[in-house]
Short mmCIF file of C-alpha atoms in Angstrom, two decimals:
data_model
loop_
_atom_site.label_atom_id
_atom_site.label_comp_id
_atom_site.label_asym_id
_atom_site.label_seq_id
_atom_site.Cartn_x
_atom_site.Cartn_y
_atom_site.Cartn_z
CA MET S 451 126.45 80.28 76.72
CA SER S 452 125.33 79.20 80.21
CA SER S 453 122.74 81.17 82.12
CA ALA S 454 125.46 82.22 84.56
CA ASP S 455 127.40 83.75 81.67
CA THR S 456 124.25 85.49 80.48
CA LEU S 457 123.69 86.95 83.93
CA GLU S 458 127.27 88.16 84.15
CA ALA S 459 126.95 89.77 80.71
CA PHE S 460 123.73 91.45 81.82
CA LYS S 461 125.34 92.82 84.97
CA ARG S 462 128.18 94.17 82.85
CA ASP S 463 126.43 95.54 79.78
CA GLY S 464 122.67 95.22 80.33
CA ARG S 465 120.12 98.01 80.14
CA ILE S 466 117.90 98.72 83.14
CA VAL S 467 115.13 101.29 83.01
CA ILE S 468 113.44 102.55 86.18
CA VAL S 469 110.07 104.22 85.68
CA GLY S 470 109.24 106.36 88.71
CA ALA S 471 112.09 108.46 90.09
CA SER S 472 111.07 108.80 93.71
CA LEU S 473 112.16 106.94 96.86
CA ALA S 474 111.68 103.35 95.58
CA GLY S 475 113.22 104.11 92.18
CA LEU S 476 116.24 105.93 93.60
CA ARG S 477 116.95 103.29 96.24
CA THR S 478 116.70 100.53 93.63
CA ALA S 479 119.17 102.39 91.40
CA GLU S 480 121.62 102.82 94.28
CA ALA S 481 121.32 99.16 95.24
CA LEU S 482 121.85 98.03 91.64
CA ARG S 483 125.13 99.95 91.47
CA ASP S 484 126.10 98.71 94.93
CA LYS S 485 125.62 95.14 93.78
CA GLY S 486 127.91 95.63 90.82
CA PHE S 487 125.61 96.49 87.94
CA THR S 488 127.76 98.43 85.45
CA GLY S 489 125.40 98.53 82.47
CA SER S 490 123.23 101.47 81.47
CA LEU S 491 120.68 102.81 83.93
CA THR S 492 117.87 105.15 82.93
CA MET S 493 115.64 106.98 85.42
CA ILE S 494 112.27 108.13 84.09
CA GLY S 495 110.10 110.46 86.16
CA ASP S 496 107.16 112.75 85.50
CA GLU S 497 108.32 115.36 88.03
CA LEU S 498 111.27 117.67 87.39
CA GLY S 499 114.22 117.74 89.75
CA GLU S 500 116.05 115.22 91.86
CA PRO S 501 114.11 112.61 93.88
CA TYR S 502 112.71 114.07 97.07
CA ASP S 503 111.17 112.77 100.27
CA ARG S 504 107.41 113.11 100.74
CA PRO S 505 106.66 112.51 104.44
CA PRO S 506 108.03 115.93 105.50
CA LEU S 507 105.63 117.62 103.07
CA SER S 508 102.64 117.16 105.41
CA LYS S 509 104.71 118.00 108.52
CA GLN S 510 107.92 120.09 108.56
CA VAL S 511 107.05 121.87 105.31
CA LEU S 512 103.53 122.84 106.38
CA THR S 513 104.73 124.28 109.68
CA GLY S 514 106.88 126.62 107.61
CA TRP S 515 110.11 125.29 109.12
CA VAL S 516 111.45 123.61 105.98
CA PRO S 517 110.96 125.01 102.45
CA ALA S 518 109.09 122.69 100.08
CA ASP S 519 112.19 122.33 97.88
CA GLY S 520 114.27 121.33 100.91
CA THR S 521 113.39 117.63 101.04
CA VAL S 522 115.66 116.33 98.26
CA LEU S 523 116.72 112.81 99.24
CA PRO S 524 120.30 112.22 100.31
CA ARG S 525 122.25 109.89 98.07
CA ARG S 526 123.98 106.81 99.36
CA ARG S 527 126.16 106.70 96.26
CA ASP S 528 126.55 107.95 92.70
CA ILE S 529 124.23 106.02 90.40
CA ASP S 530 125.64 107.13 87.04
CA ALA S 531 122.22 107.21 85.43
CA GLU S 532 120.65 108.93 82.48
CA TRP S 533 117.71 110.94 83.80
CA LEU S 534 114.63 111.52 81.68
CA LEU S 535 112.59 113.81 83.91
CA GLY S 536 109.48 115.89 83.46
CA VAL S 537 107.88 113.45 81.04
CA PRO S 538 105.63 110.60 82.17
CA ALA S 539 105.83 107.14 80.69
CA ASP S 540 102.59 106.33 78.89
CA GLY S 541 103.08 102.77 77.69
CA LEU S 542 105.02 99.56 78.02
CA ASP S 543 105.62 97.12 75.15
CA LEU S 544 106.57 93.71 76.49
CA ALA S 545 106.95 92.20 73.00
CA THR S 546 109.88 94.48 72.19
CA ASN S 547 110.86 95.59 75.72
CA HIS S 548 110.34 99.33 75.24
CA VAL S 549 108.94 102.01 77.52
CA HIS S 550 107.00 104.70 75.66
CA LEU S 551 107.18 108.26 76.91
CA ALA S 552 104.40 110.81 76.56
CA ASP S 553 106.58 112.94 74.27
CA GLY S 554 106.91 110.09 71.78
CA ARG S 555 110.32 108.80 72.81
CA GLU S 556 110.89 105.06 73.19
CA VAL S 557 113.35 103.68 75.69
CA PRO S 558 114.60 100.11 75.23
CA PHE S 559 115.50 97.89 78.18
CA ASP S 560 116.54 94.40 79.14
CA ARG S 561 115.00 94.65 82.62
CA MET S 562 112.85 97.33 84.11
CA LEU S 563 111.38 98.47 87.39
CA ILE S 564 107.93 99.96 87.83
CA SER S 565 107.93 102.39 90.77
CA THR S 566 105.38 104.95 89.63
CA GLY S 567 103.74 105.19 93.03
CA VAL S 568 100.52 106.92 93.89
CA ARG S 569 99.01 110.32 93.19
CA ALA S 570 96.56 112.22 95.37
CA ARG S 571 92.90 111.47 94.75
CA PRO S 572 91.47 114.78 93.56
CA TRP S 573 88.13 116.29 94.60
CA PHE S 574 85.50 114.57 92.51
CA VAL S 575 84.03 117.72 90.91
CA GLU S 576 86.67 119.16 88.61
CA ALA S 577 85.39 122.75 88.62
CA GLU S 578 85.29 122.75 92.44
CA ALA S 579 88.75 121.17 92.66
CA ALA S 580 90.04 124.05 90.52
CA LEU S 581 88.87 126.75 92.96
CA ASP S 582 91.63 128.83 94.56
CA GLY S 583 92.23 127.56 98.04
CA VAL S 584 91.46 123.89 97.29
CA PHE S 585 94.50 121.65 97.74
CA VAL S 586 95.69 118.08 97.75
CA VAL S 587 99.06 117.18 99.29
CA ARG S 588 101.29 114.80 97.40
CA THR S 589 103.95 116.76 95.53
CA ARG S 590 106.22 119.54 96.76
CA GLU S 591 104.27 122.04 94.64
CA ASP S 592 101.11 120.97 96.49
CA ALA S 593 102.82 121.45 99.85
CA GLU S 594 104.29 124.81 98.81
CA GLY S 595 100.86 126.10 97.79
CA LEU S 596 99.18 124.92 100.98
CA GLN S 597 101.97 126.30 103.16
CA GLN S 598 101.54 129.73 101.57
CA ALA S 599 97.77 129.57 102.01
CA MET S 600 98.25 128.71 105.69
CA ALA S 601 100.78 131.51 106.14
CA ALA S 602 98.26 133.99 104.71
CA GLY S 603 96.15 133.54 107.85
CA PRO S 604 92.98 131.81 106.68
CA SER S 605 89.85 132.23 108.80
CA ARG S 606 89.44 128.45 108.79
CA VAL S 607 90.85 125.40 107.03
CA LEU S 608 88.54 122.53 106.08
CA ILE S 609 90.12 119.12 105.80
CA ILE S 610 88.17 116.49 103.91
CA GLY S 611 89.21 113.04 105.09
CA ALA S 612 90.61 112.12 108.50
CA GLY S 613 93.11 109.47 107.46
CA PHE S 614 96.76 109.87 108.38
CA THR S 615 97.53 112.74 105.99
CA GLY S 616 94.37 114.69 106.83
CA SER S 617 94.93 114.23 110.56
CA GLU S 618 98.58 115.34 110.28
CA ILE S 619 97.52 118.49 108.44
CA ALA S 620 94.83 119.19 111.04
CA SER S 621 97.55 118.91 113.68
CA ILE S 622 99.71 121.47 111.86
CA CYS S 623 96.74 123.85 111.62
CA ARG S 624 96.30 123.74 115.38
CA GLU S 625 100.05 124.16 115.89
CA ARG S 626 99.83 127.31 113.74
CA ASP S 627 96.72 128.41 115.66
CA ILE S 628 94.50 128.16 112.59
CA ALA S 629 90.86 127.18 113.09
CA VAL S 630 90.24 123.82 111.45
CA THR S 631 87.26 121.64 110.62
CA VAL S 632 87.84 117.99 109.77
CA ALA S 633 85.11 116.15 107.86
CA GLU S 634 85.18 112.37 107.81
CA LEU S 635 82.69 109.93 106.39
CA ALA S 636 83.68 107.16 108.84
CA PRO S 637 82.65 107.29 112.53
CA ALA S 638 86.12 108.50 113.62
CA PRO S 639 89.57 109.51 112.32
CA LEU S 640 92.07 106.78 111.30
CA VAL S 641 89.33 104.13 111.38
CA GLY S 642 90.16 102.77 107.94
CA GLY S 643 93.74 102.03 108.94
CA LEU S 644 93.51 101.24 112.64
CA GLY S 645 89.91 100.33 113.45
CA ALA S 646 87.18 101.76 115.69
CA MET S 647 88.89 101.61 119.09
CA ILE S 648 91.97 103.58 118.02
CA GLY S 649 89.67 105.81 115.99
CA GLU S 650 87.89 106.89 119.15
CA VAL S 651 91.22 107.71 120.79
CA ALA S 652 92.21 109.76 117.74
CA ALA S 653 88.88 111.60 117.83
CA ASP S 654 89.37 112.52 121.51
CA ILE S 655 92.86 113.80 120.77
CA GLN S 656 91.69 115.94 117.86
CA ARG S 657 88.85 117.48 119.88
CA ALA S 658 91.15 118.09 122.87
CA HIS S 659 93.35 120.11 120.51
CA GLY S 660 90.47 122.25 119.37
CA VAL S 661 89.70 120.57 116.05
CA ASP S 662 86.09 120.93 114.92
CA LEU S 663 85.78 117.22 114.07
CA ARG S 664 82.68 116.12 112.19
CA CYS S 665 82.39 112.40 111.61
CA GLY S 666 79.79 110.42 109.70
CA VAL S 667 79.31 113.30 107.28
CA LYS S 668 80.03 113.70 103.61
CA VAL S 669 81.09 116.92 101.94
CA THR S 670 78.79 117.34 98.95
CA GLN S 671 79.87 120.66 97.45
CA LEU S 672 82.71 123.15 97.57
CA GLU S 673 81.39 126.61 96.86
CA GLY S 674 83.46 129.48 95.47
CA ASP S 675 82.96 133.24 95.38
CA ALA S 676 82.78 135.43 92.26
CA GLN S 677 86.60 135.52 92.11
CA GLY S 678 86.77 131.73 92.01
CA HIS S 679 88.03 131.36 95.57
CA PHE S 680 86.78 128.59 97.83
CA ARG S 681 84.55 130.01 100.60
CA ARG S 682 82.07 127.42 101.84
CA ALA S 683 81.55 123.69 102.01
CA HIS S 684 78.17 121.95 102.06
CA PHE S 685 77.58 118.70 103.94
CA ASP S 686 75.08 115.94 103.29
CA ASP S 687 73.32 116.68 106.59
CA GLY S 688 72.44 120.14 105.25
CA SER S 689 75.00 122.01 107.32
CA THR S 690 77.76 124.24 105.93
CA VAL S 691 81.22 125.41 106.97
CA ASP S 692 82.81 128.68 105.91
CA ALA S 693 86.53 128.41 105.26
CA ASP S 694 89.22 129.88 102.97
CA VAL S 695 91.18 126.70 102.45
CA ALA S 696 90.02 123.15 101.73
CA VAL S 697 92.44 120.25 101.83
CA VAL S 698 91.27 117.14 100.00
CA ALA S 699 92.87 114.22 101.86
CA LEU S 700 90.98 111.28 100.41
CA GLY S 701 93.89 108.95 99.84
CA GLY S 702 95.68 108.05 96.66
CA ILE S 703 95.23 106.59 93.21
CA ARG S 704 97.90 104.17 92.05
CA ASN S 705 99.65 105.27 88.89
CA THR S 706 98.95 102.25 86.71
CA GLU S 707 96.95 103.74 83.82
CA TRP S 708 100.04 103.83 81.62
CA LEU S 709 100.25 100.03 81.97
CA ARG S 710 96.68 99.37 80.91
CA ASP S 711 97.63 97.79 77.58
CA SER S 712 100.91 96.30 78.77
CA GLY S 713 99.60 92.80 79.46
CA LEU S 714 100.62 93.04 83.13
CA ALA S 715 98.29 92.30 86.05
CA VAL S 716 97.41 95.89 86.88
CA GLY S 717 94.38 97.62 88.28
CA ILE S 718 93.28 100.12 90.88
CA TRP S 719 95.00 97.96 93.48
CA GLY S 720 98.41 98.38 91.81
CA VAL S 721 100.72 96.04 89.90
CA ALA S 722 100.61 92.48 91.18
CA CYS S 723 104.01 90.88 91.73
CA ASP S 724 105.53 87.89 93.49
CA ALA S 725 107.28 88.13 96.85
CA GLY S 726 110.48 88.80 94.90
CA CYS S 727 108.99 91.92 93.25
CA ARG S 728 108.63 90.28 89.81
CA ALA S 729 105.47 91.47 88.08
CA PHE S 730 102.68 89.12 87.13
CA ASP S 731 101.21 89.25 83.67
CA LEU S 732 97.51 89.40 83.00
CA ASN S 733 97.28 85.59 83.13
CA GLY S 734 98.82 85.51 86.58
CA LEU S 735 102.14 84.17 85.26
CA VAL S 736 105.28 85.67 86.70
CA THR S 737 107.49 87.67 84.32
CA ASP S 738 111.28 87.50 84.24
CA ASP S 739 112.30 91.04 83.42
CA ILE S 740 109.66 93.33 84.90
CA PHE S 741 109.94 94.27 88.56
CA VAL S 742 107.78 96.40 90.85
CA ALA S 743 108.55 98.31 94.05
CA GLY S 744 107.00 100.90 96.34
CA ASP S 745 103.44 102.18 96.69
CA VAL S 746 102.36 100.78 93.33
CA ALA S 747 103.44 97.19 94.09
CA ARG S 748 100.97 94.60 95.29
CA CYS S 749 102.79 91.67 96.73
CA PRO S 750 101.75 88.43 98.48
CA ASN S 751 102.78 88.21 102.11
CA PRO S 752 103.16 84.64 103.48
CA ILE S 753 102.57 85.86 107.05
CA TYR S 754 99.12 87.09 106.00
CA GLU S 755 97.85 83.96 104.25
CA TYR S 756 99.75 84.92 101.08
CA ARG S 757 97.30 87.70 100.46
CA PHE S 758 98.30 90.38 98.00
CA ILE S 759 98.94 93.54 99.95
CA SER S 760 99.90 96.98 98.70
CA LEU S 761 101.38 99.37 101.22
CA GLU S 762 101.90 103.12 100.95
CA HIS S 763 104.66 103.01 103.54
CA TRP S 764 108.08 104.64 103.38
CA ALA S 765 109.89 101.60 104.78
CA ASN S 766 108.13 99.29 102.34
CA ALA S 767 109.47 101.30 99.40
CA VAL S 768 112.99 101.14 100.83
CA GLU S 769 112.83 97.40 101.52
CA GLN S 770 111.26 96.44 98.21
CA ALA S 771 113.88 98.51 96.39
CA GLU S 772 116.59 96.38 97.97
CA ILE S 773 114.78 93.14 97.11
CA ALA S 774 113.99 94.21 93.54
CA ALA S 775 117.58 95.29 92.89
CA HIS S 776 118.96 92.05 94.27
CA ASN S 777 116.58 89.91 92.25
CA MET S 778 117.16 91.88 89.04
CA LEU S 779 120.78 90.79 89.24
CA SER S 780 120.27 87.22 90.50
CA ALA S 781 119.55 83.80 89.08
CA GLN S 782 116.30 82.15 90.18
CA ALA S 783 117.92 80.06 92.92
CA ASP S 784 119.55 83.12 94.49
CA ARG S 785 116.49 85.34 94.60
CA TRP S 786 115.26 86.85 97.86
CA PRO S 787 111.64 87.06 99.04
CA HIS S 788 110.37 90.30 100.58
CA LEU S 789 109.34 88.93 103.98
CA SER S 790 109.52 91.91 106.25
CA ILE S 791 106.69 92.90 108.56
CA PRO S 792 105.19 96.24 107.47
CA THR S 793 105.97 99.27 109.60
CA PHE S 794 104.40 102.69 109.50
CA TRP S 795 104.52 105.96 111.41
CA SER S 796 102.54 109.17 111.70
CA ILE S 797 103.25 112.24 113.80
CA GLN S 798 100.24 114.25 114.91
CA PHE S 799 99.16 116.34 117.89
CA GLY S 800 102.50 115.74 119.59
CA ILE S 801 102.04 111.99 119.45
CA ASN S 802 104.20 109.45 117.69
CA ILE S 803 101.87 106.84 116.20
CA LYS S 804 103.62 103.76 114.87
CA SER S 805 102.43 100.41 113.70
CA VAL S 806 103.94 97.05 112.90
CA GLY S 807 102.15 94.33 110.96
CA VAL S 808 98.86 94.76 109.12
CA PRO S 809 96.22 96.13 111.51
CA THR S 810 93.45 95.59 108.95
CA PHE S 811 94.24 91.88 109.05
CA ALA S 812 92.59 91.38 112.42
CA ASP S 813 89.33 90.56 114.10
CA GLU S 814 90.17 91.73 117.62
CA VAL S 815 92.24 94.43 119.27
CA VAL S 816 93.37 94.86 122.87
CA VAL S 817 95.37 97.46 124.75
CA THR S 818 98.30 95.44 126.07
CA GLN S 819 100.37 98.02 127.91
CA GLY S 820 100.32 101.63 129.01
CA SER S 821 97.41 103.98 129.40
CA VAL S 822 94.94 105.12 126.77
CA PRO S 823 93.90 108.29 128.68
CA ASP S 824 97.57 109.29 128.87
CA HIS S 825 97.94 108.63 125.12
CA ARG S 826 100.87 106.35 125.85
CA PHE S 827 100.03 102.76 125.07
CA VAL S 828 100.38 99.78 122.78
CA ALA S 829 97.43 97.94 121.27
CA ALA S 830 97.85 94.48 119.79
CA TYR S 831 95.73 93.21 116.91
CA GLY S 832 94.82 89.57 116.53
CA TYR S 833 93.29 87.34 113.92
CA GLN S 834 91.88 83.94 114.82
CA GLY S 835 93.91 83.83 118.00
CA ARG S 836 97.32 84.98 116.78
CA VAL S 837 99.05 88.37 116.89
CA THR S 838 98.98 90.06 113.46
CA ALA S 839 99.77 93.72 114.22
CA ALA S 840 100.42 96.29 116.93
CA VAL S 841 100.01 100.04 117.17
CA SER S 842 101.83 102.28 119.60
CA PHE S 843 101.01 105.79 120.76
CA ASN S 844 104.22 107.30 122.21
CA ASN S 845 105.54 103.83 122.99
CA ALA S 846 107.61 103.00 119.90
CA LYS S 847 110.39 101.25 121.80
CA TRP S 848 108.12 98.25 122.30
CA LEU S 849 107.17 97.64 118.71
CA ASP S 850 110.13 95.40 118.01
CA HIS S 851 108.81 93.04 120.68
CA TYR S 852 105.47 92.88 118.86
CA ARG S 853 107.18 92.37 115.51
CA GLN S 854 108.69 89.21 116.95
CA LEU S 855 105.28 88.10 118.20
CA ILE S 856 103.88 88.54 114.69
CA GLU S 857 106.80 86.71 113.07
CA THR S 858 106.39 83.76 115.40
CA ALA S 859 102.57 83.67 115.13
CA ALA S 860 102.35 84.17 118.91
CA PRO S 861 98.94 83.60 120.52
CA PHE S 862 96.53 86.51 120.87
CA PRO S 863 95.95 88.22 123.25
CA PRO S 864 99.64 88.45 124.18
CA PRO S 865 100.69 89.01 127.80
CA CYS S 866 101.77 92.50 128.86
CA PRO S 867 105.60 92.61 128.71
CA THR S 868 105.85 95.41 131.29
CA PRO S 869 104.48 96.11 134.80
CA ASP S 870 102.03 98.70 133.42
CA THR S 871 99.26 96.22 132.58
CA PRO S 872 96.13 98.17 131.69
CA ALA S 873 93.27 97.65 134.15
CA ASP S 874 90.72 96.47 131.60
CA ALA S 875 92.78 94.57 129.06
CA LYS S 876 89.95 92.82 127.28
CA PRO S 877 89.98 92.22 123.52
CA VAL S 878 87.23 93.99 121.58
CA PRO S 879 86.12 93.54 117.95
CA VAL S 880 88.39 95.53 115.67
CA ASP S 881 85.52 96.95 113.60
CA PHE S 882 86.78 98.21 110.24
CA PRO S 883 84.59 99.77 107.59
CA GLY S 884 83.61 97.21 104.91
CA PRO S 885 85.96 95.83 102.26
CA THR S 886 85.27 98.35 99.50
CA LEU S 887 87.49 96.49 97.03
CA LEU S 888 84.89 93.75 96.72
CA ALA S 889 82.60 96.12 94.84
CA GLN S 890 84.78 96.87 91.84
CA GLY S 891 83.21 94.56 89.26
CA ALA S 892 84.91 92.36 86.67
CA THR S 893 88.33 93.33 85.36
CA VAL S 894 89.13 90.43 83.00
CA VAL S 895 87.53 87.75 80.87
CA VAL S 896 88.96 84.29 80.13
CA THR S 897 88.87 82.88 76.62
CA GLY S 898 89.88 79.55 75.02
CA HIS S 899 89.29 75.90 75.89
CA ASP S 900 92.57 73.99 75.67
CA PRO S 901 95.03 74.59 78.49
CA GLY S 902 97.43 75.80 75.78
CA GLU S 903 94.90 78.31 74.51
CA ARG S 904 93.30 79.67 77.61
CA ARG S 905 94.19 83.33 78.12
CA VAL S 906 93.00 86.30 80.11
CA THR S 907 91.99 89.54 78.44
CA ALA S 908 91.58 92.82 80.27
CA MET S 909 88.06 94.21 80.25
CA ARG S 910 87.52 97.88 79.64
CA GLN S 911 85.10 99.29 82.16
CA HIS S 912 82.30 101.28 80.57
CA ARG S 913 81.37 103.46 83.50
CA MET R 644 123.36 119.22 103.29
CA LYS R 645 120.75 116.54 102.71
CA VAL R 646 119.44 114.31 105.49
CA VAL R 647 116.73 111.71 105.81
CA VAL R 648 115.69 109.87 108.95
CA ASP R 649 114.15 106.43 108.73
CA LEU R 650 111.33 107.17 111.15
CA SER R 651 110.11 103.59 111.05
CA ARG R 652 113.36 102.73 112.83
CA CYS R 653 113.54 105.83 115.06
CA GLN R 654 112.53 105.08 118.66
CA GLY R 655 112.76 108.61 119.99
CA TYR R 656 116.00 108.34 122.00
CA ALA R 657 116.53 112.04 121.14
CA GLN R 658 120.33 111.79 120.95
CA CYS R 659 120.19 113.74 117.69
CA ALA R 660 118.08 116.48 119.25
CA PHE R 661 120.74 116.97 121.94
CA LEU R 662 123.69 116.91 119.56
CA ALA R 663 122.23 118.94 116.68
CA PRO R 664 119.25 120.85 118.09
CA ASP R 665 118.96 123.12 115.06
CA ALA R 666 118.39 120.17 112.75
CA PHE R 667 116.54 117.69 115.00
CA ARG R 668 113.69 118.54 117.36
CA MET R 669 111.39 116.42 119.46
CA HIS R 670 107.69 116.93 118.83
CA GLY R 671 105.96 115.79 121.99
CA GLU R 672 107.54 112.97 123.98
CA GLU R 673 109.04 110.78 121.31
CA ALA R 674 108.21 112.00 117.80
CA LEU R 675 111.11 113.43 115.84
CA MET R 676 110.86 116.40 113.48
CA TYR R 677 113.99 117.16 111.51
CA ASN R 678 115.25 119.51 108.86
CA PRO R 679 116.02 117.44 105.75
CA ASN R 680 118.17 120.26 104.39
CA PRO R 681 120.14 121.76 107.28
CA ASP R 682 122.64 124.53 106.67
CA ASP R 683 126.19 123.37 105.98
CA VAL R 684 127.43 125.17 109.08
CA GLN R 685 125.61 122.46 111.06
CA ARG R 686 127.46 119.71 109.21
CA GLU R 687 129.71 118.59 112.07
CA GLN R 688 126.80 118.54 114.53
CA VAL R 689 124.60 116.59 112.12
CA LEU R 690 127.32 114.03 111.42
CA ARG R 691 127.82 113.59 115.15
CA ALA R 692 124.06 113.12 115.60
CA ALA R 693 123.99 110.53 112.81
CA ALA R 694 126.87 108.64 114.40
CA ALA R 695 125.24 108.72 117.84
CA CYS R 696 121.81 107.45 116.78
CA PRO R 697 121.28 104.13 118.62
CA LEU R 698 119.14 102.88 115.74
CA GLN R 699 121.43 104.25 113.00
CA ALA R 700 118.34 105.73 111.40
CA ILE R 701 119.91 108.97 110.12
CA LEU R 702 121.26 109.01 106.57
CA VAL R 703 123.43 111.90 105.41
CA ASP R 704 124.17 112.51 101.73
CA GLN R 705 127.28 110.59 100.69
CA LEU R 706 127.84 112.66 97.56
CA GLU R 707 128.25 115.95 99.37
CA GLY R 708 131.67 117.50 99.60
CA ARG R 709 132.24 116.34 96.04
CA ASP R 710 131.02 117.79 92.78
CA ALA R 711 127.25 117.68 92.62
CA PRO R 712 126.03 115.00 90.21
CA VAL R 713 125.28 116.50 86.83
CA GLU R 714 123.06 113.55 86.06
CA ALA R 715 119.94 115.07 87.55
CA THR R 716 119.57 117.85 85.00
CA PRO R 717 116.29 117.39 83.18
CA SER R 718 116.70 116.61 79.51
#
């Protein structure tokens, strides 16, 4: 039988299992059916219910406009799948091609997709995280709980972490006229994603909206009352804040623990894969039947020196789903690379913040058009003299222009495309906090001498 | 009915907010806030808004109006 016959047989009668039934998993399933896959399709997810959209959870749901169960994703088509929901996968056996579920079931496959995404990083002291009034926001249950706590009229909300999610929630608090304190370890909000210059703009905006913004401080303790309700937070500078609600917005943890013994290249950074969404094994060899998409995928991007980049972006999940589905059903020569330029948005304090490219891949930033004091501008990011990213505040219509500059490696700083050239358009250092990933320690050891014997083994961290 | 807007495509032209103001609202100058689960009585308005979007960023459930998929019942 030729490989073309094998592929046709797989498309007709093969078994595909998708682990992670959220945006990336659902869109991959739809695309597989669209592209003519008629075999069996199994959707595995640890949450009950149909796939739902998460971005509205920190916006429309928290304002009280949309109920938390009202963000179920629209379907582009019937996917005729078997759904195994409410049970997480807890293992993957690549020798026999089975996914293990936490309830003991084993699900066989010919090809599979890993789209298990990210979970919220919890507060680091378990007993304090368990206090009433302490929330994270990732699932619809999280959002429902926080919405109810906000509706109950808290004296003050404390938000720990001024990244995008924390800043969006602070914005909702002010919209609902709730007093809010934001605590951030970095010198300004959004610094980790967008650098110091934009961070200063974000800080001004938060303060102008009445946020009690405290930067360069660390929350050291969440204190509860006798009833186990959060009441007070302690900071490392000795100060305290009294509040009824604390929102822990310290980013996410990629859901890769279940793959620890799988022999795939996994770690805190996600599951490494090629530009076609095929997973790498522990040795760095590409696999044929295991694919990755969405927040958990870590994929090389040729535009950015082939560096492995993982992105917790909505559009990235959608685009990788399309690529993964196509490649699952294609022979090697017909496979597509995922070559799109990352895009991201955040809505806060009445401002539409959007980005294109990878702002952290930059050494300089310059405001290229518009006005920073008016909060309507575009800033371009450059690395070694070429444009690598752009961020817009209420100026989204121009981002496509910057996407083209990035794709063509246009020189940095780029000229202003409009008459509203800013008066002092001078590039400044982009100034990101240090690369924390460099401090993680060893993850593997190499054994063997002959090229035919040399193999990588995962190291268990004893910490 | 179920709706999702690809906000990475949305450029804030606000056509949807004019055509279906109960489901789509502008937040500030160009940010869009929308109801992902608008009432079925808004269906015609929402479909018109989706058709009018210059970026074609609005996706409306294609399974609606037919039997709901039984596949999503947890086992």
